[in-house]
Amino acid sequence: MSDSPGFPDSAARDRDEAESASAFAHPAVAPDRTAAYGDHPDQVIDFYAPRDGRTAAPLVVLLHGGAWRAPYDRAHVSPLADFLARRGFAVASVEYRRGGEGEPTPGGDPVAGRWPETLDDVAAALDAVPALAARELPEADVRRIVVTGHSAGGHLALWAAARHVLPEGSPWHLPAPPPLRGVVALAPIADFASAVELGVCGGAVTQLLGGGGESGDLDDRTAQADPAALLPTGIATAIVHGEDDIVVPRAVSEAYVDAAAKSGEMVGLTLLGDVGHFPLIDPAADACAIVAEEITQLAW
């Protein structure tokens, strides 16, 4: 899916490729309903009803990863959405605008993210979810919302829960904490400084921020987009990360947890041994069941 930081050995690369192949081998699962939260084709949310016929089910808002790059959309996490729906959750899987226009990066990847559209969309989608879910998915209990996301989507999940920490002049600022039960971030790009240092996803963080801009602009954008700069949030937060992740190394999540602790906030960190980046979203992997359990602990 993306460039790996550093120079992992061949066994690590082989393992990552096998885990990626397994996660992407599942056919896409069609949603029960889809609703728009804006006029752009990417401003849509797929809704999955709980498969057990449950009513008043907790609602999981799912934000997909893919380094904020256009080729990777919500289809690749639709098996995860279905997996959670079979666990008794209502699910809202959010699409948002990603990067991909213009010249590719030196590594051949599309540019990561669109500033400010990527964050515009996530903010608008989260604001729209309660009303849209009430209309499209009456099985959902919009008083019990947990946000989850994988990789770049993990960044977006943490960011969405921290909008009330943004300065009042920010277009995404909320005057009060969002009404969430919590956040479960899966191998998130949670700390921008460590992600940049490690070259995560081929420099995707710098691209998301509009890397060709003035340093002052980048500093301001980092302050508004880096979850590690938006602490404490006061919202229950758990991170799940594979110890053998070579796409987003565990050090990125550990840096976020350390930043949270310095701010006076406790963030749970579950490290999974012998697990890389992709089993967290692979319904065939044991790690996916652990993800569901982490969500359950916050939602019920």
XYZ file of C-alpha atoms in Angstrom, residues 70-181:
112
model
C -6.707 8.530 -3.935
C -6.224 4.902 -5.062
C -7.245 3.641 -1.622
C -10.905 4.188 -0.857
C -13.428 2.810 1.617
C -13.989 -0.401 -0.376
C -10.927 -2.042 1.158
C -12.357 -1.726 4.691
C -15.865 -2.870 3.737
C -15.043 -6.428 4.933
C -14.094 -4.899 8.290
C -17.364 -2.948 8.333
C -19.243 -6.191 7.696
C -17.204 -7.962 10.388
C -18.192 -5.304 12.923
C -21.820 -5.440 11.785
C -21.767 -9.190 12.420
C -20.531 -8.398 15.915
C -23.702 -6.407 16.589
C -22.537 -2.900 15.690
C -24.085 -0.398 13.337
C -21.324 0.979 11.096
C -20.852 4.225 9.177
C -17.913 3.965 6.760
C -16.795 7.425 5.657
C -15.329 8.396 2.316
C -13.371 11.620 1.992
C -11.270 13.433 -0.578
C -7.705 12.155 -0.873
C -4.658 13.282 -2.804
C -3.846 12.117 -6.297
C -4.052 15.066 -8.635
C -0.980 16.490 -10.305
C 2.502 15.054 -10.514
C 3.268 11.844 -8.595
C 5.879 11.770 -5.871
C 9.477 10.767 -6.683
C 8.575 7.286 -5.460
C 5.776 7.065 -8.015
C 2.932 7.302 -5.486
C 0.130 9.856 -5.825
C 0.493 12.838 -3.547
C -0.979 12.175 -0.108
C -3.978 14.179 1.013
C -5.603 17.409 -0.075
C -5.259 20.464 2.116
C -7.705 21.523 3.450
C -10.272 19.275 1.729
C -9.330 16.027 3.476
C -9.904 17.542 6.904
C -12.899 19.536 5.676
C -14.562 16.290 4.697
C -13.826 14.397 7.881
C -15.156 17.265 9.973
C -18.291 17.566 7.824
C -18.877 13.807 7.834
C -18.583 13.487 11.612
C -20.909 16.447 12.071
C -23.435 14.861 9.698
C -23.272 11.300 11.025
C -25.880 11.540 13.817
C -28.609 12.941 11.567
C -27.772 10.725 8.603
C -27.591 7.595 10.753
C -30.913 8.429 12.394
C -32.455 8.661 8.923
C -30.671 5.840 7.117
C -29.957 3.399 9.918
C -32.667 3.433 12.593
C -30.967 0.433 14.229
C -28.122 2.719 15.321
C -27.947 4.379 18.715
C -26.361 7.728 17.893
C -25.859 8.378 21.610
C -23.168 5.662 21.594
C -20.653 6.500 18.886
C -17.116 5.138 18.714
C -14.752 6.380 16.004
C -12.165 3.997 14.620
C -9.703 4.202 11.761
C -6.681 2.418 10.371
C -3.313 3.945 9.516
C -4.034 7.347 7.904
C -7.635 6.746 8.955
C -6.369 6.265 12.505
C -4.876 9.742 12.281
C -8.236 11.077 11.111
C -10.070 9.306 13.947
C -7.786 10.849 16.581
C -8.034 14.240 14.892
C -11.840 14.095 14.693
C -12.000 13.541 18.444
C -9.722 16.519 19.124
C -11.435 19.310 17.197
C -12.493 21.078 20.389
C -8.790 21.488 21.210
C -8.177 23.430 18.004
C -7.865 27.208 18.308
C -11.149 29.064 17.979
C -10.032 30.558 14.680
C -9.709 27.140 13.058
C -12.458 26.295 10.545
C -12.734 22.853 12.177
C -12.969 24.032 15.789
C -15.788 22.674 17.932
C -16.877 24.686 20.975
C -17.268 21.511 23.048
C -15.957 17.939 22.868
C -17.756 15.824 20.258
C -20.314 13.421 21.749
C -18.252 10.257 21.422
C -17.917 7.208 23.640
